[in-house]
CSV table of C-alpha atoms in Angstrom, one decimal:
chain,number,residue,atom,x,y,z
A,1,UNK,CA,26.0,18.3,26.7
A,2,UNK,CA,29.7,17.4,27.3
A,3,UNK,CA,30.4,17.5,23.6
A,4,UNK,CA,28.3,20.4,22.4
A,5,UNK,CA,28.2,22.5,25.6
A,6,UNK,CA,31.7,23.8,25.5
A,7,UNK,CA,31.4,24.8,21.8
A,8,UNK,CA,28.1,26.6,22.3
A,9,UNK,CA,29.4,28.4,25.4
A,10,UNK,CA,32.7,29.5,23.7
A,11,UNK,CA,31.0,30.7,20.5
A,12,UNK,CA,27.7,32.3,21.7
A,13,UNK,CA,27.7,32.8,25.5
A,14,UNK,CA,31.2,33.4,26.8
A,15,UNK,CA,31.7,36.9,25.4
A,16,UNK,CA,28.3,38.2,26.7
A,17,UNK,CA,28.9,36.5,30.1
A,18,UNK,CA,32.4,38.0,30.4
A,19,UNK,CA,31.2,41.5,29.6
A,20,UNK,CA,28.4,41.4,32.1
A,21,UNK,CA,30.6,39.9,34.8
A,22,UNK,CA,33.3,42.5,34.1
A,23,UNK,CA,30.7,45.4,34.3
A,24,UNK,CA,29.5,44.4,37.8
A,25,UNK,CA,33.0,43.5,39.0
A,26,UNK,CA,34.4,47.0,38.1
A,27,UNK,CA,31.8,48.5,40.5
A,28,UNK,CA,33.4,46.7,43.4
A,29,UNK,CA,37.1,46.2,42.5
A,30,UNK,CA,39.8,47.9,40.5
A,31,UNK,CA,40.5,45.9,37.5
A,32,UNK,CA,42.8,46.3,34.5
A,33,UNK,CA,41.5,48.3,31.5
A,34,UNK,CA,41.7,45.2,29.2
A,35,UNK,CA,38.2,43.8,28.6
A,36,UNK,CA,39.1,40.9,26.4
A,37,UNK,CA,38.5,37.5,27.9
A,38,UNK,CA,41.5,35.2,28.2
A,39,UNK,CA,42.0,32.7,25.4
A,40,UNK,CA,40.9,29.3,26.4
A,41,UNK,CA,40.2,26.4,24.0
A,42,UNK,CA,36.7,25.0,24.0
A,43,UNK,CA,37.7,21.6,25.3
A,44,UNK,CA,39.8,22.8,28.1
A,45,UNK,CA,39.6,20.6,31.2
A,46,UNK,CA,37.8,23.4,33.2
A,47,UNK,CA,35.0,23.6,30.5
A,48,UNK,CA,34.6,19.8,30.5
A,49,UNK,CA,34.3,19.7,34.3
A,50,UNK,CA,31.8,22.6,34.3
A,51,UNK,CA,29.7,20.9,31.6
A,52,UNK,CA,29.6,17.6,33.5
A,53,UNK,CA,28.6,19.4,36.7
A,54,UNK,CA,26.0,21.5,35.0
A,55,UNK,CA,24.5,18.4,33.2
A,56,UNK,CA,24.4,16.6,36.5
A,57,UNK,CA,22.5,19.4,38.2
A,58,UNK,CA,20.1,19.7,35.3
A,59,UNK,CA,19.2,16.0,35.3
A,60,UNK,CA,18.9,16.1,39.1
A,61,UNK,CA,16.5,19.1,38.8
A,62,UNK,CA,14.4,17.2,36.3
A,63,UNK,CA,14.2,14.0,38.3
A,64,UNK,CA,13.4,15.8,41.6
A,65,UNK,CA,10.7,18.0,40.0
A,66,UNK,CA,9.1,15.0,38.3
A,67,UNK,CA,9.2,12.9,41.5
A,68,UNK,CA,7.7,15.7,43.6
A,69,UNK,CA,5.0,16.6,41.0
A,70,UNK,CA,4.1,12.9,40.7
A,71,UNK,CA,3.8,12.5,44.4
A,72,UNK,CA,1.7,15.6,44.7
A,73,UNK,CA,-0.7,14.7,41.8
A,74,UNK,CA,-1.1,11.1,43.1
A,75,UNK,CA,-2.7,12.3,46.3
A,76,UNK,CA,-6.3,11.5,46.6
A,77,UNK,CA,-8.8,14.5,46.2
A,78,UNK,CA,-9.3,14.6,50.0
A,79,UNK,CA,-8.8,17.3,52.6
A,80,UNK,CA,-8.5,16.2,56.2
A,81,UNK,CA,-10.1,12.9,55.3
A,82,UNK,CA,-13.1,14.5,53.5
A,83,UNK,CA,-13.8,15.3,49.9
A,84,UNK,CA,-12.5,18.5,48.6
A,85,UNK,CA,-15.9,19.9,47.7
A,86,UNK,CA,-17.2,19.5,51.3
A,87,UNK,CA,-15.8,23.0,52.0
A,88,UNK,CA,-17.9,24.6,49.3
A,89,UNK,CA,-21.2,26.3,50.0
A,90,UNK,CA,-22.8,23.9,47.4
A,91,UNK,CA,-20.8,20.7,47.5
A,92,UNK,CA,-22.9,18.9,45.0
A,93,UNK,CA,-23.0,21.8,42.6
A,94,UNK,CA,-19.2,22.2,42.7
A,95,UNK,CA,-18.8,18.5,42.0
A,96,UNK,CA,-21.2,18.6,39.1
A,97,UNK,CA,-19.3,21.6,37.7
A,98,UNK,CA,-16.1,19.6,37.8
A,99,UNK,CA,-17.8,16.7,36.0
A,100,UNK,CA,-18.8,19.0,33.2
A,101,UNK,CA,-15.5,20.8,33.0
A,102,UNK,CA,-13.7,21.3,29.7
A,103,UNK,CA,-10.3,21.1,31.2
A,104,UNK,CA,-9.1,17.5,31.5
A,105,UNK,CA,-7.3,18.0,34.9
A,106,UNK,CA,-10.5,19.4,36.6
A,107,UNK,CA,-12.6,16.6,35.0
A,108,UNK,CA,-10.2,13.9,36.1
A,109,UNK,CA,-10.1,15.0,39.7
A,110,UNK,CA,-13.9,15.5,39.8
A,111,UNK,CA,-14.5,11.9,38.7
A,112,UNK,CA,-11.8,10.7,41.1
A,113,UNK,CA,-13.6,12.5,43.9
A,114,UNK,CA,-17.0,11.0,42.8
A,115,UNK,CA,-15.5,7.5,43.0
A,116,UNK,CA,-14.2,8.1,46.5
A,117,UNK,CA,-17.5,9.5,47.6
A,118,UNK,CA,-19.4,6.6,46.1
A,119,UNK,CA,-17.2,4.1,47.9
A,120,UNK,CA,-16.3,5.6,51.3
A,121,UNK,CA,-18.7,8.5,52.3
A,122,UNK,CA,-22.3,7.4,52.8
A,123,UNK,CA,-23.6,10.7,54.1
A,124,UNK,CA,-22.4,12.6,51.0
A,125,UNK,CA,-23.5,9.7,48.8
A,126,UNK,CA,-27.0,9.8,50.2
A,127,UNK,CA,-27.1,13.6,49.5
A,128,UNK,CA,-26.9,12.8,45.7
A,129,UNK,CA,-30.2,10.9,45.9
A,130,UNK,CA,-31.9,13.5,48.1
A,131,UNK,CA,-30.9,16.5,46.1
A,132,UNK,CA,-33.8,16.6,43.6
A,133,UNK,CA,-34.6,20.4,43.5
A,134,UNK,CA,-31.5,21.5,41.5
A,135,UNK,CA,-31.4,23.5,38.3
A,136,UNK,CA,-30.8,21.2,35.4
A,137,UNK,CA,-32.4,18.2,37.1
A,138,UNK,CA,-31.7,16.1,40.2
A,139,UNK,CA,-28.1,15.6,41.2
A,140,UNK,CA,-28.3,11.8,40.5
A,141,UNK,CA,-29.6,12.4,37.0
A,142,UNK,CA,-26.8,14.9,36.2
A,143,UNK,CA,-24.2,12.5,37.6
A,144,UNK,CA,-25.6,9.6,35.6
A,145,UNK,CA,-25.6,11.6,32.4
A,146,UNK,CA,-22.0,12.7,33.0
A,147,UNK,CA,-20.8,9.1,33.6
A,148,UNK,CA,-22.8,7.6,30.7
A,149,UNK,CA,-21.5,10.3,28.4
A,150,UNK,CA,-18.0,9.2,29.1
A,151,UNK,CA,-18.9,5.5,28.3
A,152,UNK,CA,-21.0,6.5,25.2
A,153,UNK,CA,-18.1,8.5,24.0
A,154,UNK,CA,-16.1,5.3,23.7
A,155,UNK,CA,-18.7,3.7,21.5
A,156,UNK,CA,-19.0,6.8,19.3
A,157,UNK,CA,-15.2,6.9,18.7
A,158,UNK,CA,-15.1,3.2,17.9
A,159,UNK,CA,-18.0,3.5,15.5
A,160,UNK,CA,-16.4,6.5,13.8
A,161,UNK,CA,-13.1,4.7,13.4
A,162,UNK,CA,-14.8,1.6,11.9
A,163,UNK,CA,-17.0,3.7,9.6
A,164,UNK,CA,-15.0,6.8,8.6
A,165,UNK,CA,-16.9,9.6,6.9
A,166,UNK,CA,-16.6,9.9,3.1
A,167,UNK,CA,-13.9,12.3,2.0
A,168,UNK,CA,-15.2,12.9,-1.6
A,169,UNK,CA,-15.8,16.4,-3.0
A,170,UNK,CA,-19.0,18.1,-1.8
A,171,UNK,CA,-22.0,18.0,-4.2
A,172,UNK,CA,-22.2,20.9,-6.5
A,173,UNK,CA,-24.7,23.5,-5.4
A,174,UNK,CA,-27.4,24.4,-7.9
A,175,UNK,CA,-27.9,28.0,-8.5
A,176,UNK,CA,-30.8,29.7,-10.0
A,177,UNK,CA,-28.9,32.0,-12.3
A,178,UNK,CA,-25.3,30.9,-12.7
A,179,UNK,CA,-22.8,33.6,-13.4
A,180,UNK,CA,-21.0,33.1,-16.7
A,181,UNK,CA,-17.2,32.4,-16.5
A,182,UNK,CA,-14.8,35.1,-17.8
A,183,UNK,CA,-13.8,34.7,-21.4
A,184,UNK,CA,-10.1,33.8,-21.7
A,185,UNK,CA,-9.8,34.1,-25.5
A,186,UNK,CA,-11.3,36.3,-28.2
A,187,UNK,CA,-14.4,35.3,-30.1
A,188,UNK,CA,-14.3,32.5,-32.7
A,189,UNK,CA,-13.6,33.5,-36.3
A,190,UNK,CA,-16.8,33.3,-38.2
A,191,UNK,CA,-15.2,33.6,-41.7
A,192,UNK,CA,-13.9,30.8,-43.9
A,193,UNK,CA,-11.6,28.8,-41.6
A,194,UNK,CA,-10.0,26.9,-44.6
A,195,UNK,CA,-8.3,30.1,-46.0
A,196,UNK,CA,-4.8,30.7,-45.0
A,197,UNK,CA,-4.1,33.3,-42.2
A,198,UNK,CA,-2.8,36.7,-43.2
A,199,UNK,CA,0.9,37.1,-42.7
A,200,UNK,CA,1.9,38.6,-39.3
A,201,UNK,CA,2.5,42.3,-39.3
A,202,UNK,CA,4.1,43.0,-35.9
A,203,UNK,CA,6.4,41.3,-33.5
A,204,UNK,CA,3.7,39.9,-31.3
A,205,UNK,CA,1.9,38.2,-34.2
A,206,UNK,CA,5.2,36.8,-35.4
A,207,UNK,CA,5.9,35.2,-32.0
A,208,UNK,CA,2.4,33.7,-31.9
A,209,UNK,CA,2.7,32.3,-35.4
A,210,UNK,CA,6.1,30.7,-34.5
A,211,UNK,CA,4.8,29.1,-31.3
A,212,UNK,CA,1.7,27.9,-33.1
A,213,UNK,CA,3.6,26.3,-36.0
A,214,UNK,CA,6.0,24.5,-33.6
A,215,UNK,CA,3.1,23.2,-31.5
A,216,UNK,CA,1.3,22.0,-34.5
A,217,UNK,CA,4.3,20.1,-35.9
A,218,UNK,CA,5.0,18.4,-32.6
A,219,UNK,CA,1.3,17.4,-32.2
A,220,UNK,CA,1.3,16.0,-35.8
A,221,UNK,CA,4.5,14.0,-35.1
A,222,UNK,CA,3.1,12.6,-31.9
A,223,UNK,CA,-0.1,11.6,-33.5
A,224,UNK,CA,1.7,9.8,-36.3
A,225,UNK,CA,3.9,7.9,-33.8
A,226,UNK,CA,0.9,7.0,-31.6
A,227,UNK,CA,1.9,6.0,-28.1
A,228,UNK,CA,5.4,5.1,-29.1
A,229,UNK,CA,8.4,6.8,-27.4
A,230,UNK,CA,9.7,9.9,-29.2
A,231,UNK,CA,13.2,8.4,-29.3
A,232,UNK,CA,14.2,6.7,-32.5
A,233,UNK,CA,15.1,3.0,-32.5
A,234,UNK,CA,18.7,3.9,-33.2
A,235,UNK,CA,18.9,6.1,-30.1
A,236,UNK,CA,17.2,3.4,-28.0
A,237,UNK,CA,19.7,0.8,-29.2
A,238,UNK,CA,22.6,3.1,-28.3
A,239,UNK,CA,21.3,3.7,-24.8
A,240,UNK,CA,20.7,-0.1,-24.2
A,241,UNK,CA,24.2,-1.0,-25.6
A,242,UNK,CA,25.8,1.7,-23.4
A,243,UNK,CA,24.0,0.4,-20.3
A,244,UNK,CA,25.1,-3.2,-21.0
A,245,UNK,CA,28.8,-2.0,-21.4
A,246,UNK,CA,28.8,0.0,-18.2
A,247,UNK,CA,26.7,-2.2,-15.9
A,248,UNK,CA,26.1,-5.9,-15.6
A,249,UNK,CA,22.6,-7.4,-15.6
A,250,UNK,CA,22.7,-7.7,-11.8
A,251,UNK,CA,23.6,-4.0,-11.4
A,252,UNK,CA,20.8,-3.0,-13.8
A,253,UNK,CA,18.3,-5.0,-11.8
A,254,UNK,CA,19.6,-3.4,-8.6
A,255,UNK,CA,19.0,0.1,-10.0
A,256,UNK,CA,15.5,-0.8,-11.2
A,257,UNK,CA,12.6,1.2,-9.6
A,258,UNK,CA,11.2,-1.9,-7.8
A,259,UNK,CA,14.6,-2.7,-6.4
A,260,UNK,CA,15.2,0.9,-5.2
A,261,UNK,CA,11.8,0.9,-3.5
A,262,UNK,CA,12.5,-2.4,-1.8
A,263,UNK,CA,15.9,-1.2,-0.5
A,264,UNK,CA,14.3,2.1,0.8
A,265,UNK,CA,11.6,0.1,2.6
A,266,UNK,CA,14.3,-2.2,4.1
A,267,UNK,CA,16.2,0.8,5.5
A,268,UNK,CA,13.0,2.3,6.9
A,269,UNK,CA,12.2,-1.0,8.7
A,270,UNK,CA,15.7,-1.1,10.1
A,271,UNK,CA,15.3,2.4,11.4
A,272,UNK,CA,11.9,1.6,13.0
A,273,UNK,CA,13.5,-1.4,14.8
A,274,UNK,CA,16.2,0.8,16.3
A,275,UNK,CA,15.7,2.8,19.5
A,276,UNK,CA,15.5,6.0,17.4
A,277,UNK,CA,12.5,4.7,15.5
A,278,UNK,CA,10.3,4.1,18.6
A,279,UNK,CA,8.4,7.5,18.3
A,280,UNK,CA,7.6,6.7,14.7
A,281,UNK,CA,6.0,3.3,15.3
A,282,UNK,CA,2.2,3.2,15.1
A,283,UNK,CA,1.7,0.1,17.3
A,284,UNK,CA,-1.6,-1.6,18.0
A,285,UNK,CA,-1.6,-0.3,21.5
A,286,UNK,CA,-1.0,3.3,20.5
A,287,UNK,CA,-3.7,3.2,17.8
A,288,UNK,CA,-6.2,1.5,20.1
A,289,UNK,CA,-5.5,4.0,22.9
A,290,UNK,CA,-6.0,6.9,20.5
A,291,UNK,CA,-9.4,5.6,19.4
A,292,UNK,CA,-10.7,4.4,22.7
A,293,UNK,CA,-9.4,7.2,25.0
A,294,UNK,CA,-9.7,10.0,22.4
A,295,UNK,CA,-7.2,12.5,21.1
A,296,UNK,CA,-5.1,14.5,21.6
A,297,UNK,CA,-5.2,13.5,25.3
A,298,UNK,CA,-6.9,10.6,26.9
A,299,UNK,CA,-7.2,9.4,30.5
A,300,UNK,CA,-8.2,5.9,31.2
A,301,UNK,CA,-8.7,6.9,34.9
A,302,UNK,CA,-11.7,9.1,34.0
A,303,UNK,CA,-13.4,6.2,32.2
A,304,UNK,CA,-12.8,3.7,34.9
A,305,UNK,CA,-13.9,6.1,37.6
A,306,UNK,CA,-17.1,6.9,35.7
A,307,UNK,CA,-18.0,3.2,35.3
A,308,UNK,CA,-17.2,2.5,39.0
A,309,UNK,CA,-19.0,5.5,40.3
A,310,UNK,CA,-22.3,4.8,38.5
A,311,UNK,CA,-22.1,1.2,39.5
A,312,UNK,CA,-21.6,1.9,43.2
A,313,UNK,CA,-24.2,4.6,43.3
A,314,UNK,CA,-26.7,2.3,41.6
A,315,UNK,CA,-26.1,-0.5,44.1
A,316,UNK,CA,-26.2,1.7,47.2
A,317,UNK,CA,-29.4,3.2,46.0
A,318,UNK,CA,-31.3,0.1,47.1
A,319,UNK,CA,-30.9,1.2,50.7
A,320,UNK,CA,-30.1,5.0,50.4
A,321,UNK,CA,-32.5,6.3,47.7
A,322,UNK,CA,-35.6,7.6,49.6
A,323,UNK,CA,-37.5,8.5,46.5
A,324,UNK,CA,-36.8,5.5,44.3
A,325,UNK,CA,-35.6,7.6,41.4
A,326,UNK,CA,-32.5,5.5,40.6
A,327,UNK,CA,-34.5,2.3,39.7
A,328,UNK,CA,-35.9,4.0,36.6
A,329,UNK,CA,-32.4,4.4,35.2
A,330,UNK,CA,-31.1,0.9,35.9
A,331,UNK,CA,-32.2,-0.4,32.4
A,332,UNK,CA,-30.3,2.5,30.8
A,333,UNK,CA,-27.1,1.6,32.8
A,334,UNK,CA,-27.4,-2.1,31.9
A,335,UNK,CA,-28.1,-1.5,28.2
A,336,UNK,CA,-25.2,1.0,27.9
A,337,UNK,CA,-22.7,-1.4,29.5
A,338,UNK,CA,-24.1,-4.3,27.5
A,339,UNK,CA,-23.6,-2.5,24.2
A,340,UNK,CA,-20.2,-1.2,25.0
A,341,UNK,CA,-18.5,-4.5,25.7
A,342,UNK,CA,-19.2,-6.1,22.3
A,343,UNK,CA,-18.1,-2.9,20.5
A,344,UNK,CA,-14.8,-2.9,22.3
A,345,UNK,CA,-14.2,-6.6,21.8
A,346,UNK,CA,-15.0,-6.4,18.1
A,347,UNK,CA,-12.7,-3.4,17.8
A,348,UNK,CA,-9.9,-5.2,19.6
A,349,UNK,CA,-10.2,-8.3,17.3
A,350,UNK,CA,-10.5,-6.4,14.0
A,351,UNK,CA,-7.9,-3.8,14.5
A,352,UNK,CA,-5.2,-4.4,11.9
A,353,UNK,CA,-1.5,-3.6,12.5
A,354,UNK,CA,0.1,-0.7,10.8
A,355,UNK,CA,3.1,-1.3,8.5
A,356,UNK,CA,5.3,0.6,11.0
A,357,UNK,CA,4.4,-1.8,13.8
A,358,UNK,CA,7.6,-3.9,13.7
A,359,UNK,CA,6.9,-5.2,17.2
A,360,UNK,CA,3.8,-7.0,16.0
A,361,UNK,CA,5.6,-8.2,12.9
A,362,UNK,CA,8.4,-9.8,15.0
A,363,UNK,CA,6.3,-11.1,18.0
A,364,UNK,CA,2.7,-11.3,16.7
A,365,UNK,CA,1.3,-10.4,20.1
A,366,UNK,CA,-1.9,-8.3,20.4
A,367,UNK,CA,-1.5,-6.5,23.7
A,368,UNK,CA,-4.1,-3.8,24.2
A,369,UNK,CA,-3.8,-3.2,28.0
A,370,UNK,CA,-5.9,0.0,28.1
A,371,UNK,CA,-8.8,-1.7,26.2
A,372,UNK,CA,-8.6,-4.8,28.4
A,373,UNK,CA,-8.8,-2.6,31.5
A,374,UNK,CA,-11.9,-0.8,30.2
A,375,UNK,CA,-13.6,-4.1,29.1
A,376,UNK,CA,-12.9,-5.6,32.5
A,377,UNK,CA,-14.3,-2.6,34.3
A,378,UNK,CA,-17.5,-2.7,32.2
A,379,UNK,CA,-17.9,-6.4,32.8
A,380,UNK,CA,-17.4,-6.0,36.5
A,381,UNK,CA,-19.9,-3.1,36.7
A,382,UNK,CA,-22.5,-4.9,34.7
A,383,UNK,CA,-22.0,-8.1,36.8
A,384,UNK,CA,-22.6,-6.2,40.1
A,385,UNK,CA,-25.6,-4.3,38.8
A,386,UNK,CA,-27.2,-7.6,37.6
A,387,UNK,CA,-26.5,-9.2,40.9
A,388,UNK,CA,-28.2,-6.4,42.7
A,389,UNK,CA,-31.2,-5.8,40.4
A,390,UNK,CA,-31.5,-9.1,38.6
A,391,UNK,CA,-34.6,-10.2,40.6
A,392,UNK,CA,-36.3,-6.9,39.7
A,393,UNK,CA,-35.6,-7.2,36.0
A,394,UNK,CA,-39.2,-7.7,34.9
A,395,UNK,CA,-40.5,-4.8,37.0
A,396,UNK,CA,-37.8,-2.6,35.6
A,397,UNK,CA,-38.8,-3.2,32.0
A,398,UNK,CA,-36.0,-5.5,31.0
A,399,UNK,CA,-37.0,-8.4,28.8
A,400,UNK,CA,-35.9,-12.0,29.2
A,401,UNK,CA,-33.8,-11.7,26.0
A,402,UNK,CA,-32.0,-8.6,27.3
A,403,UNK,CA,-31.2,-10.2,30.6
A,404,UNK,CA,-29.8,-13.3,28.8
A,405,UNK,CA,-27.6,-11.2,26.6
A,406,UNK,CA,-26.5,-9.1,29.7
A,407,UNK,CA,-25.6,-12.2,31.6
A,408,UNK,CA,-23.6,-13.6,28.7
A,409,UNK,CA,-21.8,-10.3,28.3
A,410,UNK,CA,-21.0,-10.0,32.0
A,411,UNK,CA,-20.2,-13.8,32.3
A,412,UNK,CA,-22.7,-14.2,35.1
A,413,UNK,CA,-24.1,-17.6,36.0
A,414,UNK,CA,-27.8,-18.1,35.7
A,415,UNK,CA,-28.0,-18.8,39.4
A,416,UNK,CA,-26.8,-15.2,40.2
A,417,UNK,CA,-29.1,-12.2,39.7
A,418,UNK,CA,-32.1,-14.3,38.5
C-alpha cells in the first residue's frame, strides 16, 4: 500500500476527492475561484505518511473484526446456561430442523447443541427418548439417522474417491427410424469414371480444377515418399551443418524438447517450494481433508459432534429410555462405526502424494490430522458402546464374529464388554 497507494490516489482518486471537497467547502466558506488541486508529487512525504496511517488502520480493523467474530462464534450454543432451542415452542422439533438444515452454519450449531445436551442436560436428553409421537418418526430415530448420515457420508466419499466413475462417452442410443444425415456433396457420377473431365467453363470450375490438381500432386508425392520427411536430404544436411556451426553439442542438447521440459519442471518445483507456491500445493492433508470432510466446505466439528452425540445418547439410554427403543438400534451403531474405521485407515495408507506436494517429497511425513481425529473419535465411540452393551450382544443380534471384529477395531480387551 505504501508503494502503490500514492500512485493510485494521485491518478484515479485525487481529482474526484478534490472536486467533492471543494463543492461542500464553498457552501460554508468563501474560496478562490480556482478549482485546480495543487501540484503535489505522488511520493510526497504527506502522501507516504497518510498511506502508512491508512494501512495501519485497515490492518487494525481486520484484526479486531476477526478477533471479535471468532470470540462470538466460539461461544457455546447456550442461553443463560440452557440450550438455545429451550425457548422454542417445540424444542425437539427446532433441533431436528437444524440437524437437517442445508446451511452449514445452522447444521454445525445444531450438532454442537445436540452434543451439549447429550453430555450436560439430562432432562432434555430424556425428552428425546420419550418423544415418540412425532411426524417423521420418534425423536431418537430422527437424531440417529441424522448422525449416522454424517458418518456414512464419509464412507461414501472415500469409496467414490477410490472407485471414480467411468468418464467414457455414453452409449449410443438406438433409434427406431434414424434420420438420414444431410448430404454435403452432390451425387456420384454414374458415367465412365476413366474418361477425362470436360474443361472448365467458368471461374468457379477453374478454381476447383486448380485446387484439385494441386492436392492430387501433393498426395502422389507424399505416397511415393512414404513416411519420410518432405525435406530433401540436401536441405537436411544444410540445416544440420548450420546448427553445428552455430551451437555446440551441449547447447543443442540443452535446447532439446526433453531438456526444456526438465528445466520447466525444475522452475515449477522451485516456485512450489517458495512461499508464493503454497496455495498451489496439493498436499496429502489437503487432499485427504477434501475427500473425508467433503467439498467445497467441510467441518470436522460436525462429524465429531455427530459421533459423540449418538454415543452418549446410546449409553444414557440404559437408564433413561423408558420404552427400550434405543436397544434395537445398537447393532446399527456398532456396525456403522466398525465399517468406517477400516475404510478411513485404508484410505490413509493408500493415498498417494501429488506431484505438487513438495513437503512430502522433502520430509516424507504422512500427517493427516483431520483423518486421525475422526478415526480416534470413531474408535472411542465404538469402545464406549461395546463397554456398555457388550454383555447384551447376543440378545441384540450381534454374532460372535461381529463382536470380535468390533473389539479389534476399537482396540478393546476381551475382559471389557464381554
